[in-house]
Coordinates of C-alpha atoms in Angstrom, one line a residue:
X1 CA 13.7 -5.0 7.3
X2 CA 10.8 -3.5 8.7
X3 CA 7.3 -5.5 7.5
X4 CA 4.9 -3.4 5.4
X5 CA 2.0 -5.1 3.8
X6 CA -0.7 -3.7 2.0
X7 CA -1.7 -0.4 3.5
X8 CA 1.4 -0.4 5.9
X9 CA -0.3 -1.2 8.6
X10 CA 0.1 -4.7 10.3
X11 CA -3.1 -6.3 10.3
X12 CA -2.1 -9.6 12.2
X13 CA 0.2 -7.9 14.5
X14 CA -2.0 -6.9 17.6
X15 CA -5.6 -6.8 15.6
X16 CA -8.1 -5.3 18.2
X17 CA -11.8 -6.6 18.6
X18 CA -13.9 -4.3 18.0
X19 CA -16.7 -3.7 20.3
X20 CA -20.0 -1.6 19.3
X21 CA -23.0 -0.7 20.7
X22 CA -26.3 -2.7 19.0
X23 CA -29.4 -0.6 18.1
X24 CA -33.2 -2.5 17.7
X25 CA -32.7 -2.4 14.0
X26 CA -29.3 -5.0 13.9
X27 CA -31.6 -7.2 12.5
X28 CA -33.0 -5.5 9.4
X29 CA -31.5 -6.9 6.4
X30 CA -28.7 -4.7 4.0
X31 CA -29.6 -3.2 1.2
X32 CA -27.4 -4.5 -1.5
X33 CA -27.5 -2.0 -4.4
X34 CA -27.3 -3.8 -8.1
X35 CA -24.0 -1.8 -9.7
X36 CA -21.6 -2.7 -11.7
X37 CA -18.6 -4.6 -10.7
X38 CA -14.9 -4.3 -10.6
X39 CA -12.7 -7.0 -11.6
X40 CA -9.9 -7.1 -8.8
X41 CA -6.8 -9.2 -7.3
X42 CA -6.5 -9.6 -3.9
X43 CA -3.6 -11.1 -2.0
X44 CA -3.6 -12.2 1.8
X45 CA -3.3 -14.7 4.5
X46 CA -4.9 -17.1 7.5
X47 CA -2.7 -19.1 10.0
X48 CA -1.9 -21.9 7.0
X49 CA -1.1 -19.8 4.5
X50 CA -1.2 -17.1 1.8
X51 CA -3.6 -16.7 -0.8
X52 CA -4.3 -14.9 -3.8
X53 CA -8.0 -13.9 -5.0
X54 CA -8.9 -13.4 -8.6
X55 CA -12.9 -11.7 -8.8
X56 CA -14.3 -11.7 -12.3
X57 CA -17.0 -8.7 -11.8
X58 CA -18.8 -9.4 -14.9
X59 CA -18.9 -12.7 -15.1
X60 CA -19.6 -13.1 -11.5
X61 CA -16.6 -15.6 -11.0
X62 CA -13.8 -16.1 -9.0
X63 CA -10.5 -18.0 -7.9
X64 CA -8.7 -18.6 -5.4
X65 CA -4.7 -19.8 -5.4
X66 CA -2.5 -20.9 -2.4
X67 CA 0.4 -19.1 -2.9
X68 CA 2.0 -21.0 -0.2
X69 CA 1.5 -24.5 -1.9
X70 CA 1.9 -23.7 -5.1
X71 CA 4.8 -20.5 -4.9
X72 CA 6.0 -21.7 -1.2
X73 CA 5.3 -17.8 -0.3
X74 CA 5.6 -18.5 3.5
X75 CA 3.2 -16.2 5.7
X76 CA 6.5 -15.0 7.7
X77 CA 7.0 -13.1 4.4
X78 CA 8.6 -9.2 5.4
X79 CA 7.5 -7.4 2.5
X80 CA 5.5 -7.8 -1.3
X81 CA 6.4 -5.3 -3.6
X82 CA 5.0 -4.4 -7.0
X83 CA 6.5 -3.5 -10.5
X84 CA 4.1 -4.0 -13.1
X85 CA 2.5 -7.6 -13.5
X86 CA 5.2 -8.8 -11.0
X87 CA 4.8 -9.4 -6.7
X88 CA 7.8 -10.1 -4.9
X89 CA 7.2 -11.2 -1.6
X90 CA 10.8 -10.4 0.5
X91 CA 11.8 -13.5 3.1
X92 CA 14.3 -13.6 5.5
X93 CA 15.7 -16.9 7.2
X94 CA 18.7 -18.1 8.9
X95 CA 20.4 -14.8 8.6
X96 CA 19.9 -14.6 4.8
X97 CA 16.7 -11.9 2.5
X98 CA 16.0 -14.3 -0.4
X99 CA 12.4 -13.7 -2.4
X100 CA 9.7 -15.0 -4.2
X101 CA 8.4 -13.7 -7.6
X102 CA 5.4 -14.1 -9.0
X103 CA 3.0 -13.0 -12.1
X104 CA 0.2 -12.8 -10.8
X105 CA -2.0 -13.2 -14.1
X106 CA 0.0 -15.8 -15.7
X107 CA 1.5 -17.5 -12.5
X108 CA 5.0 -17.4 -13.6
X109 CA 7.6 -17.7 -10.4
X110 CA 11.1 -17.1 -9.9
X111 CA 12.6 -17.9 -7.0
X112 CA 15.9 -15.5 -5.9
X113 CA 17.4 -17.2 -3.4
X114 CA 19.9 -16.1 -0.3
X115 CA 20.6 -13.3 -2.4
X116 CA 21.8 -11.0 0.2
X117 CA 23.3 -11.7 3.6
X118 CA 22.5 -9.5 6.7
X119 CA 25.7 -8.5 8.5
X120 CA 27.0 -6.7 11.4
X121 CA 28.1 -3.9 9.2
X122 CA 24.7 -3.1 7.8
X123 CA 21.3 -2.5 9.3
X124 CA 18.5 -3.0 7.0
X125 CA 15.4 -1.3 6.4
X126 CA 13.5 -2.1 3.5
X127 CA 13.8 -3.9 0.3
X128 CA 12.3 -3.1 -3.2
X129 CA 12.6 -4.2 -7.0
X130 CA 12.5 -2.3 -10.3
X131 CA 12.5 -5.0 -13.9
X132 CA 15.5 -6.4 -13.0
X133 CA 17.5 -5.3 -9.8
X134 CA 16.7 -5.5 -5.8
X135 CA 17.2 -2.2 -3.7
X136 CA 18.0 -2.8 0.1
X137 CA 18.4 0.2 1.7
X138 CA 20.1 0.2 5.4
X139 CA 21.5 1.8 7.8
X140 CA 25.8 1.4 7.4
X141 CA 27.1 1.1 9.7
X142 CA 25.6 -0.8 11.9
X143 CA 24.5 1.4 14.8
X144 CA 24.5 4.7 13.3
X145 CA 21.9 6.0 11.1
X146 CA 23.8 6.3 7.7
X147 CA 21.2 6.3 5.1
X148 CA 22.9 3.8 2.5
X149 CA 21.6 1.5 -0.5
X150 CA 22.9 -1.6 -1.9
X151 CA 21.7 -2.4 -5.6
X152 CA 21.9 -6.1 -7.0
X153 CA 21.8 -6.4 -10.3
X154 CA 19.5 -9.6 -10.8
X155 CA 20.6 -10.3 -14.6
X156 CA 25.2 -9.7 -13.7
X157 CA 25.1 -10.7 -10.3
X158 CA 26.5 -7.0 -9.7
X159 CA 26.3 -5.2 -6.2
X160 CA 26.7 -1.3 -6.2
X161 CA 26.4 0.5 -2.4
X162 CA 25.5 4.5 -2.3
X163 CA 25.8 6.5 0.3
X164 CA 22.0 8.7 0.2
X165 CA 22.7 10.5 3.4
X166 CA 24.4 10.8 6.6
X167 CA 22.9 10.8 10.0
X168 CA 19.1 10.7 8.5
X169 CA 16.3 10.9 11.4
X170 CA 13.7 8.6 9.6
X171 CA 13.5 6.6 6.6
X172 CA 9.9 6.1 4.9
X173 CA 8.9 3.7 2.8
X174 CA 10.2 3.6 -1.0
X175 CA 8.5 3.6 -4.6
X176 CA 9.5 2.3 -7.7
X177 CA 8.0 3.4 -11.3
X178 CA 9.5 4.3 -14.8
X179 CA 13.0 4.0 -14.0
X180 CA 12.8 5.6 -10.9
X181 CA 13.1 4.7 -7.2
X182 CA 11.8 7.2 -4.7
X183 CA 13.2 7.7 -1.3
X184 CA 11.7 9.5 1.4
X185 CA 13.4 10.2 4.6
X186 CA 13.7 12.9 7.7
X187 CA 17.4 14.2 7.9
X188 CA 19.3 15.1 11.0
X189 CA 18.1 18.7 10.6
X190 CA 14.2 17.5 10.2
X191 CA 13.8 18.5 7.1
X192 CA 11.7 16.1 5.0
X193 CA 13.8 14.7 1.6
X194 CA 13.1 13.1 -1.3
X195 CA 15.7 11.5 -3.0
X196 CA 15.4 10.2 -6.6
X197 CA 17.6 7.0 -8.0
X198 CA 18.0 6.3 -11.9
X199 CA 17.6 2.7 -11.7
X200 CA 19.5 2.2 -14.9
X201 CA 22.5 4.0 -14.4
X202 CA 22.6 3.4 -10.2
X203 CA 23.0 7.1 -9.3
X204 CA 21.4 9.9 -7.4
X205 CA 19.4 12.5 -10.0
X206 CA 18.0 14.4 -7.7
X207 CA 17.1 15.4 -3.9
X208 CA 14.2 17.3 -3.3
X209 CA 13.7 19.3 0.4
X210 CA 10.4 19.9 1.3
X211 CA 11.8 21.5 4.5
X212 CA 9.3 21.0 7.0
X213 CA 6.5 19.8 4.7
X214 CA 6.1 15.9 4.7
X215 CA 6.0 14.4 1.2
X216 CA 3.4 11.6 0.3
X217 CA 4.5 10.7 -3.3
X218 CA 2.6 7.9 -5.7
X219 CA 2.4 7.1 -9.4
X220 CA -0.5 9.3 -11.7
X221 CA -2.5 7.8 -13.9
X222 CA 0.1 9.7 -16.6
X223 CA 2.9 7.6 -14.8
X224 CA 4.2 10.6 -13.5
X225 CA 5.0 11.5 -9.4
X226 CA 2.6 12.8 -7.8
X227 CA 3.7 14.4 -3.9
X228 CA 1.3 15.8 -1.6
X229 CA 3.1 18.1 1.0
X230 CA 2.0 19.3 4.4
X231 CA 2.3 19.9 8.2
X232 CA -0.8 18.3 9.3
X233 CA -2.4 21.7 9.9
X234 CA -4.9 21.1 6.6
X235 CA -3.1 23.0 4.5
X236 CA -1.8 20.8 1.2
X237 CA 0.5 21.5 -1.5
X238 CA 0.0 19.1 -4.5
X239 CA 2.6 18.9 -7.5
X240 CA 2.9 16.5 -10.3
X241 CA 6.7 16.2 -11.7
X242 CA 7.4 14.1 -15.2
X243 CA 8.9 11.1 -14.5
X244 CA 11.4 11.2 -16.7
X245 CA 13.1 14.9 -16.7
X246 CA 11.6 15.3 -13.1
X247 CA 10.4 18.5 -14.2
X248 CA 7.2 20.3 -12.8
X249 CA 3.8 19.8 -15.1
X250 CA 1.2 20.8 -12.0
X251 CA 1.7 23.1 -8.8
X252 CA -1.0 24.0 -6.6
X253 CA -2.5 24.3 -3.4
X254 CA -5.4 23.0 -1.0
X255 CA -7.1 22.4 2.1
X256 CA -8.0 19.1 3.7
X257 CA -8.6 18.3 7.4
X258 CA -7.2 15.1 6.5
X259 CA -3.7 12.9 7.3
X260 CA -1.6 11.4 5.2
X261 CA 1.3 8.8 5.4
X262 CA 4.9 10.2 4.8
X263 CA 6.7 8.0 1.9
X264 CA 4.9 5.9 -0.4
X265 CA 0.9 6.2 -0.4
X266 CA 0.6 4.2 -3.5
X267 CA -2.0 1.6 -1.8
X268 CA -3.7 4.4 -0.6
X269 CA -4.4 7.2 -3.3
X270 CA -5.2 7.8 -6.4
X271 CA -5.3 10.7 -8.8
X272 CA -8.1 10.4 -11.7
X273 CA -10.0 13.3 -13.6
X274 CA -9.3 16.1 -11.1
X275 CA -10.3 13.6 -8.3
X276 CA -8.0 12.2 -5.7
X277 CA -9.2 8.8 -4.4
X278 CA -7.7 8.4 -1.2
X279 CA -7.8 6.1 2.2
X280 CA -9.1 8.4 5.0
X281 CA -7.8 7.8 8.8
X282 CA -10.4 7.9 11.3
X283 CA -9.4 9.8 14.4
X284 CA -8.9 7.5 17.5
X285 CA -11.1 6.0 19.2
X286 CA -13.0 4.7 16.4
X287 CA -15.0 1.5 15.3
X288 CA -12.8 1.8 12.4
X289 CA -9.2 2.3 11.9
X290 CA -10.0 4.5 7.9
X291 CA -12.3 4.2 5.4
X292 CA -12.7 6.0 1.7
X293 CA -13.1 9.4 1.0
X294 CA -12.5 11.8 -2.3
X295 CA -11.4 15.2 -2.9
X296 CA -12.7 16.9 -5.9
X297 CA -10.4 19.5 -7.1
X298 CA -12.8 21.3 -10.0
X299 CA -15.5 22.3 -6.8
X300 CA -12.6 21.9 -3.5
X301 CA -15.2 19.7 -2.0
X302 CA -14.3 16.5 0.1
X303 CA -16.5 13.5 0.4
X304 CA -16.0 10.8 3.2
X305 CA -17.8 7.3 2.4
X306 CA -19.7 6.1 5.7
X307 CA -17.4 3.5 6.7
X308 CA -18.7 3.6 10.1
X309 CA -22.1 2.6 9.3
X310 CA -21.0 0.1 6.5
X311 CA -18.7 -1.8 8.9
X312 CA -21.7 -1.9 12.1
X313 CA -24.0 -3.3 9.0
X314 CA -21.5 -6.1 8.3
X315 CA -20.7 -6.6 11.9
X316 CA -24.2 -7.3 12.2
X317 CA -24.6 -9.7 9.5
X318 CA -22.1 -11.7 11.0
X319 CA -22.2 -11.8 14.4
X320 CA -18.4 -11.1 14.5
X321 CA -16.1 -7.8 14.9
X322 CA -14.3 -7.0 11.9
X323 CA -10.6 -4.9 11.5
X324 CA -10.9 -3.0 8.0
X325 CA -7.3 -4.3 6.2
X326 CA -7.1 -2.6 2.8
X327 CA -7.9 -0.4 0.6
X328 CA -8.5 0.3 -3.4
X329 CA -10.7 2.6 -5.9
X330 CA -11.6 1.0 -9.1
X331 CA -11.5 3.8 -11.9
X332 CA -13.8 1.3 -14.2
X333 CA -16.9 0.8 -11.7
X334 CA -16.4 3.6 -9.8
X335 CA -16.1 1.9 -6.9
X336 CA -13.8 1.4 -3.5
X337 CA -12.6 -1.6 -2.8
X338 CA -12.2 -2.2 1.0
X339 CA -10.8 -5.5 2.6
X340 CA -11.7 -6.5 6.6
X341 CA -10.7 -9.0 8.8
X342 CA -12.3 -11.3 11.3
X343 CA -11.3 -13.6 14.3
X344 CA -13.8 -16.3 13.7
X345 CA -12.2 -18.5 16.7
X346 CA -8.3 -18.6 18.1
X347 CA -7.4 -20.6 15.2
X348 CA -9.2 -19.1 12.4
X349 CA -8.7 -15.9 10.4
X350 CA -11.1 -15.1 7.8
X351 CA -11.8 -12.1 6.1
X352 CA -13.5 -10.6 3.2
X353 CA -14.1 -7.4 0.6
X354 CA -16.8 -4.7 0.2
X355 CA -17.5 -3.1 -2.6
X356 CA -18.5 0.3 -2.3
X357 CA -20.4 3.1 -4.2
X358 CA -19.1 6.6 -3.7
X359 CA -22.0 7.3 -2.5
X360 CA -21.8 5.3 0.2
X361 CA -24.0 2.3 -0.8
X362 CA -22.5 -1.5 -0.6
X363 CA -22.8 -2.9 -4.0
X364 CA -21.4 -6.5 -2.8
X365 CA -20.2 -8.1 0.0
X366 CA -17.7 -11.3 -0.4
X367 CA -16.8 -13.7 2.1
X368 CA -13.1 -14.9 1.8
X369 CA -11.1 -17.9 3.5
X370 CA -8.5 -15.7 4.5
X371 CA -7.7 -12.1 5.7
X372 CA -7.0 -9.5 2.5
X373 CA -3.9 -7.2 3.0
X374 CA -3.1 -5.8 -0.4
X375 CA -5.1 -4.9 -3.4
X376 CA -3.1 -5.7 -6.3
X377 CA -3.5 -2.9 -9.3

């Protein structure tokens, strides 16, 4: 199983310093701008452990739980995956997946264990959960790119394997919501597919082919699919489909010199009144891997926050290169929430989050005792 955390992107795997270029003014103070605050959950890591970070925005008060003492969530963890108030972090030892559960407002855990065990006939790719079952999708069999899914049924004990599709190119990573399990994947023609799973009845609805259009699908605010289609040449088409009959309630198109991930972009977009929120790559070579940005469909205008700028301000402040590491918007403040990184010596990793205007001011800076990977929503 392939690890994605957060964002998809591996922050402790090969994190690179960051090295920019100091003006005469590195020493004038930031402006903090007084804002209202979000209340947010945070989970992420150091070299002892992984934590969780609970931020009270009105009340100005936080916590912070060791997930690893109290949940025994070790930081070799694959993959955390989200269904409602539920995180399941995926483990893997001595040739066996097994997985932690955990509410992360009430702190109830359940602990799966050894509940499926890696073979020679099967190649696995990813794991995810709905309420009640685990989805490991792999390649069967082993050495050939058979697109296949096993379902466990948590509450029976029952296993059901599918065949999604033969010789597939790619397989992107999955999304779970209302019933639903989305699959993304390249097939042998590359032609980008999108193959939709009733979770209660364990069967193959429907396959869409977006042909040579790639497909970024997340969850509306309705709880309906949203996919965002395109070629990487700026031109975008966006549809929303009900989650339910998987019929079309919104087709249009747009422009938008602007990448996105093929799969699941759920940590990384949003769509609120007419506004997608959405985690903007920066073109490489850059101080910063991405950043926020917005796309207002009313007025087809796109903003892009000044991570640039934000990130030499706090590189500043402390002496240290940073590595942004997540991402969220906040529909009730209005505001981004972005997570960084830092490499205080060999055997510390620290980290912290910015809060964000969209207008490009930082309303609060906070320090954390451990790297943030994953905004939890």
């Amino acid at each position: 199983m392939k690890p994605y955390k957060g964002i998809g992107i591996l922050v402790f795997a090969g994190i690179q310093l960051l090295f920019l270029s100091c003006s005469n003014d590195d020493n004038i103070p930031i402006e903090i701008v007084e804002a209202k605050l979000p209340d947010y959950t945070v989970i992420g890591e150091n070299f002892q452990g992984v934590f969780q970070f609970n931020y009270d925005g009105l009340n100005d008060e936080a916590e912070e739980i060791n997930l690893t003492e109290d949940n025994n969530v070790l930081r070799e963890y694959l993959t955390l995956r989200q269904v409602s108030e539920t995180l399941t972090f995926f483990i893997f030892s001595a040739g066996k997946f097994s997985a932690v559960q955990r509410n992360y407002k009430t702190g109830e855990t359940n602990f799966i264990n050894e509940f499926y065990t890696n073979t020679n006939e099967r190649s696995v790719i990813w794991g995810a959960t709905s309420e009640s079952k685990i989805f490991m999708a792999n390649y069967s069999p082993r050495g050939s790119k058979n697109l296949g899914l096993r379902v466990i049924d948590l509450l029976s004990g029952e296993e059901d394997d599918l065949m999604v599709e033969f010789d597939v190119e790619s397989v992107y990573q999955p999304l779970y919501a209302g019933g639903k399990l989305l699959l993304g994947y390249l097939d042998s023609r590359s032609n980008y597919k999108l193959a939709i799973l009733d979770s209660n009845s364990n069967t193959l609805v429907k396959t869409f082919d977006f042909g040579q259009f790639a497909p970024s699908i997340f969850i509306t605010e309705d709880n309906n699919i949203g996919i965002i289609s395109g070629n990487n040449n700026s031109e975008y088409d966006f549809a929303i489909y009900d989650i339910d009959n998987l019929e079309t309630l919104r087709e249009e198109s747009f422009i938008l010199n602007r990448y996105f991930s093929p799969g699941a972009i759920q940590t990384q977009a949003q769509f609120l009144n007419e506004k997608l929120y959405y985690l903007n790559f920066y073109a490489q070579p850059s101080p910063v891997n991405f950043g926020p940005a917005f796309y207002d469909f009313n007025i087809q205008e796109n903003t892009i926050i000044d991570m640039v700028t934000i990130a030499q301000e706090i590189k500043n402040e402390l002496e240290l290169n940073i590595e942004v590491s997540a991402f969220d918007y906040d529909k009730e403040s209005n505001t981004f929430l972005i997570g960084y990184t830092t490499f205080e010596s060999p055997d510390i990793l620290k980290g912290g989050v910015l809060i964000i205007s969209t207008e490009s001011d930082l309303l609060e800076h906070q320090r954390l005792n451990f790297a943030p990977d994953y905004f939890v929503r």
